[in-house]
Short mmCIF file of C-alpha atoms in Angstrom, two decimals:
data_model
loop_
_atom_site.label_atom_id
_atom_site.label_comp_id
_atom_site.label_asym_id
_atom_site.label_seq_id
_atom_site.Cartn_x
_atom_site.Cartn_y
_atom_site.Cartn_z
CA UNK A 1 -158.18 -6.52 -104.89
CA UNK A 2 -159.93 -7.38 -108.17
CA UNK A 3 -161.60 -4.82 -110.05
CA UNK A 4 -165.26 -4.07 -108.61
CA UNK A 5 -167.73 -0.56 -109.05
CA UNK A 6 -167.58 0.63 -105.74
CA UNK A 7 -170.27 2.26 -103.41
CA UNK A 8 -170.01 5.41 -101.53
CA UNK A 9 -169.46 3.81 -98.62
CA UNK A 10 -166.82 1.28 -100.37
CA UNK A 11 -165.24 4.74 -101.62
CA UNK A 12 -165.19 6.48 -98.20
CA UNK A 13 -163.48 3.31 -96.36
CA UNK A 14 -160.64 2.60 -99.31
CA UNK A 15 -159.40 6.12 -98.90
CA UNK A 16 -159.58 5.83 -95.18
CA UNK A 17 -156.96 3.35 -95.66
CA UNK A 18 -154.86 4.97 -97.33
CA UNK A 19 -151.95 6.51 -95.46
CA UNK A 20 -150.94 10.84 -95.02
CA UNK A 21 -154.72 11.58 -96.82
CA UNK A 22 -157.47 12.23 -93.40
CA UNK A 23 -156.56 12.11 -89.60
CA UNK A 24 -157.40 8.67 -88.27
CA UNK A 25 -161.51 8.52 -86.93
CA UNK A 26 -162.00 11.29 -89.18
CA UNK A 27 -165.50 11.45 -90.31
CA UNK A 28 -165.82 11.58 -93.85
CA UNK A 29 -168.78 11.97 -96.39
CA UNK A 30 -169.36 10.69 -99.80
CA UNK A 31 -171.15 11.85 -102.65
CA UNK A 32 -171.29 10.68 -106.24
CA UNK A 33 -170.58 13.70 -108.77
CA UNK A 34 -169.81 12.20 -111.82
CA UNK A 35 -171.32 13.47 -115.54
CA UNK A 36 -172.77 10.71 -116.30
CA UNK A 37 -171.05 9.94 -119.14
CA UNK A 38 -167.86 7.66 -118.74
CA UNK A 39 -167.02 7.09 -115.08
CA UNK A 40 -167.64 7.44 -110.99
CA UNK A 41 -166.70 10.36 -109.62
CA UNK A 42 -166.58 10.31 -105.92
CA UNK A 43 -166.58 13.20 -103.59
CA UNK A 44 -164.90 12.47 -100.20
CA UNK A 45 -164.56 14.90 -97.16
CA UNK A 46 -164.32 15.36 -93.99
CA UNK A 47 -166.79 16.74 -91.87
CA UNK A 48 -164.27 18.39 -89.05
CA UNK A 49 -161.81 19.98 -91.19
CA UNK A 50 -163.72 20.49 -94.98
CA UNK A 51 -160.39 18.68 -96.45
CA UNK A 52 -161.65 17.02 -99.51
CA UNK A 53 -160.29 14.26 -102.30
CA UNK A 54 -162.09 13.27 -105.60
CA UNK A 55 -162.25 9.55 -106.05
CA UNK A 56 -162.53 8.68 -110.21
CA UNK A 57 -163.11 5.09 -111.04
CA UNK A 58 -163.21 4.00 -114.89
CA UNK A 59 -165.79 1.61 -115.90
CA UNK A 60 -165.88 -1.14 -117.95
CA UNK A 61 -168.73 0.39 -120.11
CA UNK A 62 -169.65 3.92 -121.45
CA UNK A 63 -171.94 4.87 -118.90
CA UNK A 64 -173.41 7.43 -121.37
CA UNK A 65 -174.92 4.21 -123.35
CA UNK A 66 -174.63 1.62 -120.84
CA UNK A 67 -173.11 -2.05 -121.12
CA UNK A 68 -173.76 -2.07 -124.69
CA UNK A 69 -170.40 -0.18 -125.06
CA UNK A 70 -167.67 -1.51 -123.28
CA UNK A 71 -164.21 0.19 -122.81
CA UNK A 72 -161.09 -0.66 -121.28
CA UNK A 73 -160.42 -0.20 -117.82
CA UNK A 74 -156.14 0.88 -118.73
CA UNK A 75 -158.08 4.64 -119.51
CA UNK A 76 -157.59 4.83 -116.27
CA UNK A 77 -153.93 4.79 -116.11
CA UNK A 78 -153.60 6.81 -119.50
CA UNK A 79 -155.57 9.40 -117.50
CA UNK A 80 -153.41 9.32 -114.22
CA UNK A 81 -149.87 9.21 -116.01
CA UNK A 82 -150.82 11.93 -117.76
CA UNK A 83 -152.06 13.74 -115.32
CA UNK A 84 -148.57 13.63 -113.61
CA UNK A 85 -146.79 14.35 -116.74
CA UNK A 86 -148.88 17.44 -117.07
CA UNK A 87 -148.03 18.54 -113.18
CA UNK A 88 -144.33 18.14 -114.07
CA UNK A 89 -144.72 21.09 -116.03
CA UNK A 90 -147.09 22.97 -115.20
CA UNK A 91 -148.04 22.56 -111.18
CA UNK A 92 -150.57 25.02 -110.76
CA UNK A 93 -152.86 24.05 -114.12
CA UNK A 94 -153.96 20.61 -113.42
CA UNK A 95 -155.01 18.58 -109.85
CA UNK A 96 -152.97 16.60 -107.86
CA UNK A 97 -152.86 12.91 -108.17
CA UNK A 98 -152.64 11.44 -104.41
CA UNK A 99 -152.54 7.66 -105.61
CA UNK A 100 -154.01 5.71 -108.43
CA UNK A 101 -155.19 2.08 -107.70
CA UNK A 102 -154.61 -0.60 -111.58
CA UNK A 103 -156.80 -3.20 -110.19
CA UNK A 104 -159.62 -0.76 -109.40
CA UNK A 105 -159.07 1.71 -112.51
CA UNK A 106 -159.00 4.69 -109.66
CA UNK A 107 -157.42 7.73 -108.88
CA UNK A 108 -157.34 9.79 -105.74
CA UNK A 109 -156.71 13.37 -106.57
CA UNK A 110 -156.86 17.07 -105.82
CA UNK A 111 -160.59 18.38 -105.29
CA UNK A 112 -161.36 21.21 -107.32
CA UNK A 113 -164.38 22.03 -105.96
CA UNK A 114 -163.82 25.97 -105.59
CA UNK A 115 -163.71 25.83 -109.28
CA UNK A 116 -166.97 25.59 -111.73
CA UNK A 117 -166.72 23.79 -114.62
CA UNK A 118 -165.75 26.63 -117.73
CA UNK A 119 -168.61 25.55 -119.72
CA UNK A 120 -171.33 26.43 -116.98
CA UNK A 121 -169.63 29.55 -116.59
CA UNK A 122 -170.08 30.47 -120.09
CA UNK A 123 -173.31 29.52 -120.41
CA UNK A 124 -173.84 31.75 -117.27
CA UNK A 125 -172.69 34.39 -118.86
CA UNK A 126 -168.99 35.13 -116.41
CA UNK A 127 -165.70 36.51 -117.52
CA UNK A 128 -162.39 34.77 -116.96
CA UNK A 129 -160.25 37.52 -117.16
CA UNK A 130 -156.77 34.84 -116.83
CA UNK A 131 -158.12 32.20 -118.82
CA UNK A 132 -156.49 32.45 -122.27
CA UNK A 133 -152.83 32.76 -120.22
CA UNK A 134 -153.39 29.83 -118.55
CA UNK A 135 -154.51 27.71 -120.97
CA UNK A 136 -151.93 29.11 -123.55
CA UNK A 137 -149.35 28.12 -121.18
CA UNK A 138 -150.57 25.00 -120.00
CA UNK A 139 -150.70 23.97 -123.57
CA UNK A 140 -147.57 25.09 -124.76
CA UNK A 141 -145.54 23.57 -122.11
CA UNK A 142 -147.17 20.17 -121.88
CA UNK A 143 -147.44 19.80 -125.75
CA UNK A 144 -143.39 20.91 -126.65
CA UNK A 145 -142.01 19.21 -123.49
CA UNK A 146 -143.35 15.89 -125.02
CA UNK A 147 -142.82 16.33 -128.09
CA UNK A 148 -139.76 15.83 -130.83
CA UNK A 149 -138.95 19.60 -130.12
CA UNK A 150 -138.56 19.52 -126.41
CA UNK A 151 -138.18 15.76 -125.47
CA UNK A 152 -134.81 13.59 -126.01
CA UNK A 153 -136.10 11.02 -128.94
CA UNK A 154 -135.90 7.99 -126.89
CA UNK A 155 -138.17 9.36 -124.25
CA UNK A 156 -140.56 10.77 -126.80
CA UNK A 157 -140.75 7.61 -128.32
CA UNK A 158 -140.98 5.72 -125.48
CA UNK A 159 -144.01 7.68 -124.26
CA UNK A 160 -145.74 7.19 -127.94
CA UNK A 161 -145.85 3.75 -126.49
CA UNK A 162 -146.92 4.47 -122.74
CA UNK A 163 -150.15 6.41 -124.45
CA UNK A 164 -151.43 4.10 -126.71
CA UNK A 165 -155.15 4.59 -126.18
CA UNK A 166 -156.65 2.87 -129.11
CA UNK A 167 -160.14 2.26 -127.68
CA UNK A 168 -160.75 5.68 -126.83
CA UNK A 169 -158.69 7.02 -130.27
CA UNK A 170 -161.18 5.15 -131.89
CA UNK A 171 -163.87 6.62 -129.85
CA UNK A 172 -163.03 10.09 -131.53
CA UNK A 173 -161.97 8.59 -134.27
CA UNK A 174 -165.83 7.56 -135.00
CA UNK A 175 -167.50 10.50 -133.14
CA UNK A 176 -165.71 13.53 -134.66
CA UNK A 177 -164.53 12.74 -137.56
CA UNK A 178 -166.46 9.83 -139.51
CA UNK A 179 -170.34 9.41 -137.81
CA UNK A 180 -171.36 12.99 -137.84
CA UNK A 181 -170.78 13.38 -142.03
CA UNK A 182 -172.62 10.18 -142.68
CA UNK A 183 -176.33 8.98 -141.87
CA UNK A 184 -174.57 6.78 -138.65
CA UNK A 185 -176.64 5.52 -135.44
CA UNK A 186 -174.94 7.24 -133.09
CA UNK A 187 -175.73 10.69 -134.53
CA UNK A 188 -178.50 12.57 -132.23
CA UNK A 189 -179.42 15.76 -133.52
CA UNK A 190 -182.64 18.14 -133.75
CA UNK A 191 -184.96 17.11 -135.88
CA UNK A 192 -185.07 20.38 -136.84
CA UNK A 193 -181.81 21.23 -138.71
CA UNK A 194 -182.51 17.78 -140.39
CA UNK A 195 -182.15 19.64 -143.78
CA UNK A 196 -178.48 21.40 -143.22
CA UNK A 197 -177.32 18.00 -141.54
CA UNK A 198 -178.57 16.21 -145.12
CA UNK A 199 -176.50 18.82 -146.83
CA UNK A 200 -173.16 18.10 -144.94
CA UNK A 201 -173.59 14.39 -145.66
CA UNK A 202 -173.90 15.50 -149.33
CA UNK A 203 -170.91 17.96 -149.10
CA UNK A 204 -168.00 16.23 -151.15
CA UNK A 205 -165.16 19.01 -150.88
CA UNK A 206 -166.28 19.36 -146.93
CA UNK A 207 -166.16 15.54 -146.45
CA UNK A 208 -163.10 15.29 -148.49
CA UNK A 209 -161.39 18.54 -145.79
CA UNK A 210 -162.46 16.09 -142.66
CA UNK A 211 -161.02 12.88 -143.59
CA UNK A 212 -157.70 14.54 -144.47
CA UNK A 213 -157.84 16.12 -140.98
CA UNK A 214 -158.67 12.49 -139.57
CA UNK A 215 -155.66 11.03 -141.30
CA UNK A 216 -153.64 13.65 -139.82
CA UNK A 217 -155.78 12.42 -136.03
CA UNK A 218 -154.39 8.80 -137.24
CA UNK A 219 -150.96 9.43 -138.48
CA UNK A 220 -149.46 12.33 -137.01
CA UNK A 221 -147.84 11.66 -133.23
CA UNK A 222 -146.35 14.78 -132.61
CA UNK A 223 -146.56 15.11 -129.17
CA UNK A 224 -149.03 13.81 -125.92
CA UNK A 225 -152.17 15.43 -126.42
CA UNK A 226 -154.89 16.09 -123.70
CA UNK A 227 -157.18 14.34 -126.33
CA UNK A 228 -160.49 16.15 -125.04
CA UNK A 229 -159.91 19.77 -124.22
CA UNK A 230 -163.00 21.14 -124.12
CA UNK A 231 -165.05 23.31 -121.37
CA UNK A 232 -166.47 20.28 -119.68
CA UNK A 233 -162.49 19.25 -118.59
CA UNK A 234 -161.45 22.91 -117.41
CA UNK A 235 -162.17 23.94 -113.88
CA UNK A 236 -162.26 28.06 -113.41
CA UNK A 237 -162.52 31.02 -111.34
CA UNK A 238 -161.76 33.84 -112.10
CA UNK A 239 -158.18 33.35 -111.16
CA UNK A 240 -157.48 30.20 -111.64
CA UNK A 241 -157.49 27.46 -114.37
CA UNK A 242 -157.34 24.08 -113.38
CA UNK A 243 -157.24 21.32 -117.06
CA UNK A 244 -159.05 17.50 -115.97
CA UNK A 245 -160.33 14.21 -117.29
CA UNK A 246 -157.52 13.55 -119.93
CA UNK A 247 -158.28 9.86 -120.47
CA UNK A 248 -158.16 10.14 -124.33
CA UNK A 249 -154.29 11.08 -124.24
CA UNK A 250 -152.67 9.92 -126.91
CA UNK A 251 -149.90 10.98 -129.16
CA UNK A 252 -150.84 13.05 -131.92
CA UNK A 253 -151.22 16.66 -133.47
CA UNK A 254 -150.68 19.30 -131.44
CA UNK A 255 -153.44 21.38 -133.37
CA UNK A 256 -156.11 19.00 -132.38
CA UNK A 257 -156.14 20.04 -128.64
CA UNK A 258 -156.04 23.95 -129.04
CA UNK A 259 -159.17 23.21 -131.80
CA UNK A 260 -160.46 21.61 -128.96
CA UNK A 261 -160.35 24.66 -126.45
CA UNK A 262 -161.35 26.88 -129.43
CA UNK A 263 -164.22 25.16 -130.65
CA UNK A 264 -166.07 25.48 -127.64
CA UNK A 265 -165.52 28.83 -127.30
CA UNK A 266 -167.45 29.00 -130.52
CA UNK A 267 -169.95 26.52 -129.57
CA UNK A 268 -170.88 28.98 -126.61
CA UNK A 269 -170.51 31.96 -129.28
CA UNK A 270 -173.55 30.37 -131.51
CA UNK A 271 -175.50 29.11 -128.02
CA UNK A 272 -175.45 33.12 -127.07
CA UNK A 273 -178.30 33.33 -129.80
CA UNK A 274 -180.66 31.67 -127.07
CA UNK A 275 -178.54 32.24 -124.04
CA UNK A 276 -178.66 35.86 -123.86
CA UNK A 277 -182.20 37.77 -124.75
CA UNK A 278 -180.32 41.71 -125.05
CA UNK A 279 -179.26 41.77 -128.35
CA UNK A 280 -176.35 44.15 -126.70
CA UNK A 281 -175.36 41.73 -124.21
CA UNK A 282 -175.11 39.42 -126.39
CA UNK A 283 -173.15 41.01 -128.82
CA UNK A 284 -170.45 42.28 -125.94
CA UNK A 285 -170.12 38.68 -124.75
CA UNK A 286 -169.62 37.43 -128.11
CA UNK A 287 -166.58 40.00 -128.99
CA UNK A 288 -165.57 38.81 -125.55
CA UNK A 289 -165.46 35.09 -127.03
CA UNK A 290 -163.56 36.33 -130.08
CA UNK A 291 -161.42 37.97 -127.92
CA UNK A 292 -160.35 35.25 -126.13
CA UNK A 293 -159.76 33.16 -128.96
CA UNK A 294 -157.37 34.79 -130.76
CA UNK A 295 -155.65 35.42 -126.89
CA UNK A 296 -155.46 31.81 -126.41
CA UNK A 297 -153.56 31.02 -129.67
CA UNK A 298 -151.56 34.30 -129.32
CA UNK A 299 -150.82 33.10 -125.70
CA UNK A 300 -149.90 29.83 -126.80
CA UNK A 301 -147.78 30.51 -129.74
CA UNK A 302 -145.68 33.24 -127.67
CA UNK A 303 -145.21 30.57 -124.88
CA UNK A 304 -144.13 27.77 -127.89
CA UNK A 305 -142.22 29.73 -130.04
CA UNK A 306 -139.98 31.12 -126.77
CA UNK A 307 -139.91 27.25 -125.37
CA UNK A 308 -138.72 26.74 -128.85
CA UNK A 309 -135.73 28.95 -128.79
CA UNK A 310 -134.80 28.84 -125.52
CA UNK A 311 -135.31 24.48 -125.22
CA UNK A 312 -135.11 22.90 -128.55
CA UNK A 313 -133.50 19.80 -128.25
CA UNK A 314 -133.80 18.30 -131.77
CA UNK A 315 -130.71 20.11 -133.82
CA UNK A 316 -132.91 20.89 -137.09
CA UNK A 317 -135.50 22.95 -135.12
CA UNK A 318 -132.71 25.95 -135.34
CA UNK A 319 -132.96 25.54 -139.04
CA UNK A 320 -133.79 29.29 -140.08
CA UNK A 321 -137.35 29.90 -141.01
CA UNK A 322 -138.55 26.14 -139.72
CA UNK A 323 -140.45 27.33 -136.50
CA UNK A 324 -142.43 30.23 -138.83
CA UNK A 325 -143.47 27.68 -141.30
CA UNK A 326 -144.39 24.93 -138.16
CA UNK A 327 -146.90 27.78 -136.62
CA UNK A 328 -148.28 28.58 -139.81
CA UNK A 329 -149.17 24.55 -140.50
CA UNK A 330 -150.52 25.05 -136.70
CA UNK A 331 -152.81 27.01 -137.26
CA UNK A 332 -154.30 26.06 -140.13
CA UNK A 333 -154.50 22.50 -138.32
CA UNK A 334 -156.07 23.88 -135.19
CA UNK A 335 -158.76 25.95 -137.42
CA UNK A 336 -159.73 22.62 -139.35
CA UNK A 337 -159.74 20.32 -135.99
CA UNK A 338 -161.67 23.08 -134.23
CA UNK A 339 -164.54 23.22 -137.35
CA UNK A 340 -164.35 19.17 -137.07
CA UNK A 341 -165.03 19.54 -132.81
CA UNK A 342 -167.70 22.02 -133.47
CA UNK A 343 -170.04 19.69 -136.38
CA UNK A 344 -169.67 16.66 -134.28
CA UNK A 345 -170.86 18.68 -131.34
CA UNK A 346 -174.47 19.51 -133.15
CA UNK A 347 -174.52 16.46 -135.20
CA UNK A 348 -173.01 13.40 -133.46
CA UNK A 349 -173.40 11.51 -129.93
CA UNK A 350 -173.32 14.01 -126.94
CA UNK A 351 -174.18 17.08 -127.84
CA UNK A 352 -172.78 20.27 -125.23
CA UNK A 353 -175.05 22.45 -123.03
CA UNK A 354 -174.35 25.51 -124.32
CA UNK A 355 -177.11 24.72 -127.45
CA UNK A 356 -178.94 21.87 -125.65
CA UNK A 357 -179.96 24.13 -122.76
CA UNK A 358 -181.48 26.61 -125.15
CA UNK A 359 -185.64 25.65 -124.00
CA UNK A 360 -187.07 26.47 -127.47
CA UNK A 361 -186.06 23.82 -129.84
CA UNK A 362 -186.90 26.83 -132.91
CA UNK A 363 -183.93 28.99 -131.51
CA UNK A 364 -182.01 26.23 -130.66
CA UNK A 365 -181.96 25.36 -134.22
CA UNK A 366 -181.22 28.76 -135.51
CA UNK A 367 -178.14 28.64 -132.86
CA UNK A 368 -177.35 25.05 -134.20
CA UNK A 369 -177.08 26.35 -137.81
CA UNK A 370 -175.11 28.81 -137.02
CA UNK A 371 -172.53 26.79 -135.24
CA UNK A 372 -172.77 24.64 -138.58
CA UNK A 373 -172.05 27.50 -140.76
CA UNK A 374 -168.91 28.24 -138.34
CA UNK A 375 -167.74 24.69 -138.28
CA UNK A 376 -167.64 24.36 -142.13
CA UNK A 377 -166.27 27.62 -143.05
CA UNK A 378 -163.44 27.03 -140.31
CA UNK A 379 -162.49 23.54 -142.09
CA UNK A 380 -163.14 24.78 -146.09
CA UNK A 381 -161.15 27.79 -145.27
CA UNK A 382 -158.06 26.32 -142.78
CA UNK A 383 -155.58 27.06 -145.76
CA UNK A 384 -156.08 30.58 -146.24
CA UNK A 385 -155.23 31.25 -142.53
CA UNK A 386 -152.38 32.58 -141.36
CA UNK A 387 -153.15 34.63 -137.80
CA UNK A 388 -155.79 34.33 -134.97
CA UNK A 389 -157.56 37.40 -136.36
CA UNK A 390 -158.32 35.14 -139.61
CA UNK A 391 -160.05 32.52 -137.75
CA UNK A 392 -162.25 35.41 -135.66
CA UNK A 393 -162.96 37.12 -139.05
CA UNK A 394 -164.53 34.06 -140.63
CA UNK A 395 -166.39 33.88 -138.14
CA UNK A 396 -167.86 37.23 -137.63
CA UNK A 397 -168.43 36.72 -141.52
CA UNK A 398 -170.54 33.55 -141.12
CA UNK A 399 -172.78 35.64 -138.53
CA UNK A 400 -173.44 38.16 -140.86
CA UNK A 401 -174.36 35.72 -143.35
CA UNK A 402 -176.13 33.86 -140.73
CA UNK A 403 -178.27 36.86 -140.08
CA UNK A 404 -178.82 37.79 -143.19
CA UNK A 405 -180.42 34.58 -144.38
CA UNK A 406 -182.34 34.51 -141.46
CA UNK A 407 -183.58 38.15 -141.85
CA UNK A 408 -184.51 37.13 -145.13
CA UNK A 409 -186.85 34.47 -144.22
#
């Protein structure tokens, strides 16, 4: 069948044809779910039984722009082989892939729809008590298992080439770590943090921090990354964690996904300036945040480090003091990759709706600047940090200087 966009309808009848999925004359219903931004996202059930699939279908365009942009259809195949990959090791963290379709760019999987999406949960204000377990673990095992540490070197390096994913690498390439520190097109920000944007541009030992962290993005293929962790690809409840969408997997440091996770953590953390009116609320909420940070890299460190000396396969990984010098290059990487995720997040194309659902463009400013001040001191100050606590501490610093400024005003 050669590649087409398909309808609802077109949606409903190919999985209907496809063998063990829905009883034969089932009924089934179709709805299109999808963000917006890259693909369709169909929504298939039936109407006797409630059993459920997602259909995803790649595009040959960014739908987020429109034609304008096009991008390759073989996403969808990163995003599937990853997605199996991931289940290998770690079942219960990720959906279900029922079939995927490389004329059509499409994948039948798992429906997650007893989950919300993490970063409407935040913004709403809810808990996830097993979060930062989950996502430590889910990291840890699907970032050493492919990786020089847990994976024989000719698979590892036969999976650097399985992933190449050079349209959408170069997608992040531009978008977090070159467009958002230079006057570029793509950049959409408020109008009204025009001035601390201007500053950033102007920022030489800043500038100089990101583009050694993007050499590191280009360079460094240390194991297959999810490539966009944030809290628009993690499914919750308050149970359960469930990690989607990872069509930018690639090979390449391990720090950049758990900056990911982290960053918008601390996206949210700034957004609570609008979010949440009680100035106690909001300050509970926000330790919670911190909290959680420093229990997802404590979570996944534990989970590594253990994976590391009970499954090391590469003979120089028992070296004696090699796996304490490693984490403390993690970290540091994580911190700067996270500050990196956070600026392109207020500066660059497609912002998150932690700070764009704040109504009053005045506070959403202030919580913009903020998030600015976090992002920069996270990437000046990568070097001197050695534990979770550190990166939690600079930012509970850059709030108090935040507030400060602002009281002084």
């Amino acid at each position: 069948m050669a590649y087409r966009a398909l309808s609802e309808q077109e949606a409903v009848q190919y999985v209907k044809e496809l063998p063990g999925l829905f009883e034969a004359g089932a009924v089934l219903s179709s709805r299109e779910i999808g963000d917006g931004n890259l693909n369709l996202v169909f929504h298939i059930r039936d109407e006797a039984t409630g059993k459920s699939v997602i259909v995803k279908q790649a595009l040959p365009y960014a739908r987020v722009v429109g034609e304008s942009w096009p991008l390759t259809l073989d996403r969808a195949r990163i995003e599937s082989e990853a997605l199996r990959i991931q289940y290998k090791y770690v079942p219960d963290l990720v959906p279900q892939v029922y079939h995927y379709d490389q004329e059509l760019a499409l994948t039948v999987m798992e429906d997650l729809s007893d989950h919300i999406l993490m970063r409407k949960g935040l913004i709403e204000g809810r808990r996830y008590p097993n979060f930062a377990k989950q996502i430590g673990r889910f990291m840890a095992h699907t970032l050493f298992f492919t990786s020089d540490l847990g994976a024989h070197p000719y698979e590892k390096k036969a999976l650097v080439g399985t992933f190449l994913n050079p349209e959408l690498c170069k997608i992040t390439e531009d978008l977090v770590f070159t467009d958002p520190y230079e006057n570029a097109p793509t950049n959409s920000f408020n109008p009204l943090i025009r001035r601390e944007v201007e500053e950033i541009w102007k920022n030489k030992p800043l500038k100089l921090e990101i583009a050694k962290l993007k050499y590191d993005f280009l360079t460094r293929a240390e194991a297959l990354l999810h490539g966009d962790l944030h809290t628009g690809s993690i499914f919750v409840t308050e149970t359960s964690t469930k990690v989607i969408d990872p069509e930018f997997a690639y090979y390449g440091p391990i720090g950049f996904d758990i900056g990911a996770v982290i960053a918008n953590l601390l996206l949210n953390y700034a957004g609570q300036h609008g979010l949440e009116k009680d100035g106690g609320n909001r300050e509970s909420y926000r330790e919670y945040l911190l909290t959680t940070v420093e229990d997802v890299w404590n979570e996944f460190v534990s989970q590594f480090v253990q994976l590391w000396h009970k499954q090391a396969k590469e003979r120089s990984a028992h070296v004696e003091g090699l796996w304490q010098s490693y984490v403390k290059r993690l970290i540091q990487d994580t911190a700067g990759f996270a500050g990196c995720k956070i600026l392109r997040r207020v500066i660059g194309l497609a912002g998150v709706a932690d700070l764009n659902s704040i109504s009053d463009e005045k506070t959403r400013a202030e919580a913009e600047r903020l998030a600015l001040l976090i992002g920069q001191e996270l990437i000046l100050k990568r070097g001197g940090i050695e534990d979770s606590t550190d990166i939690t501490d600079i930012v509970r610093n850059a709030t108090t200087r935040f507030d400060q400024e602002a009281a002084a005003v």
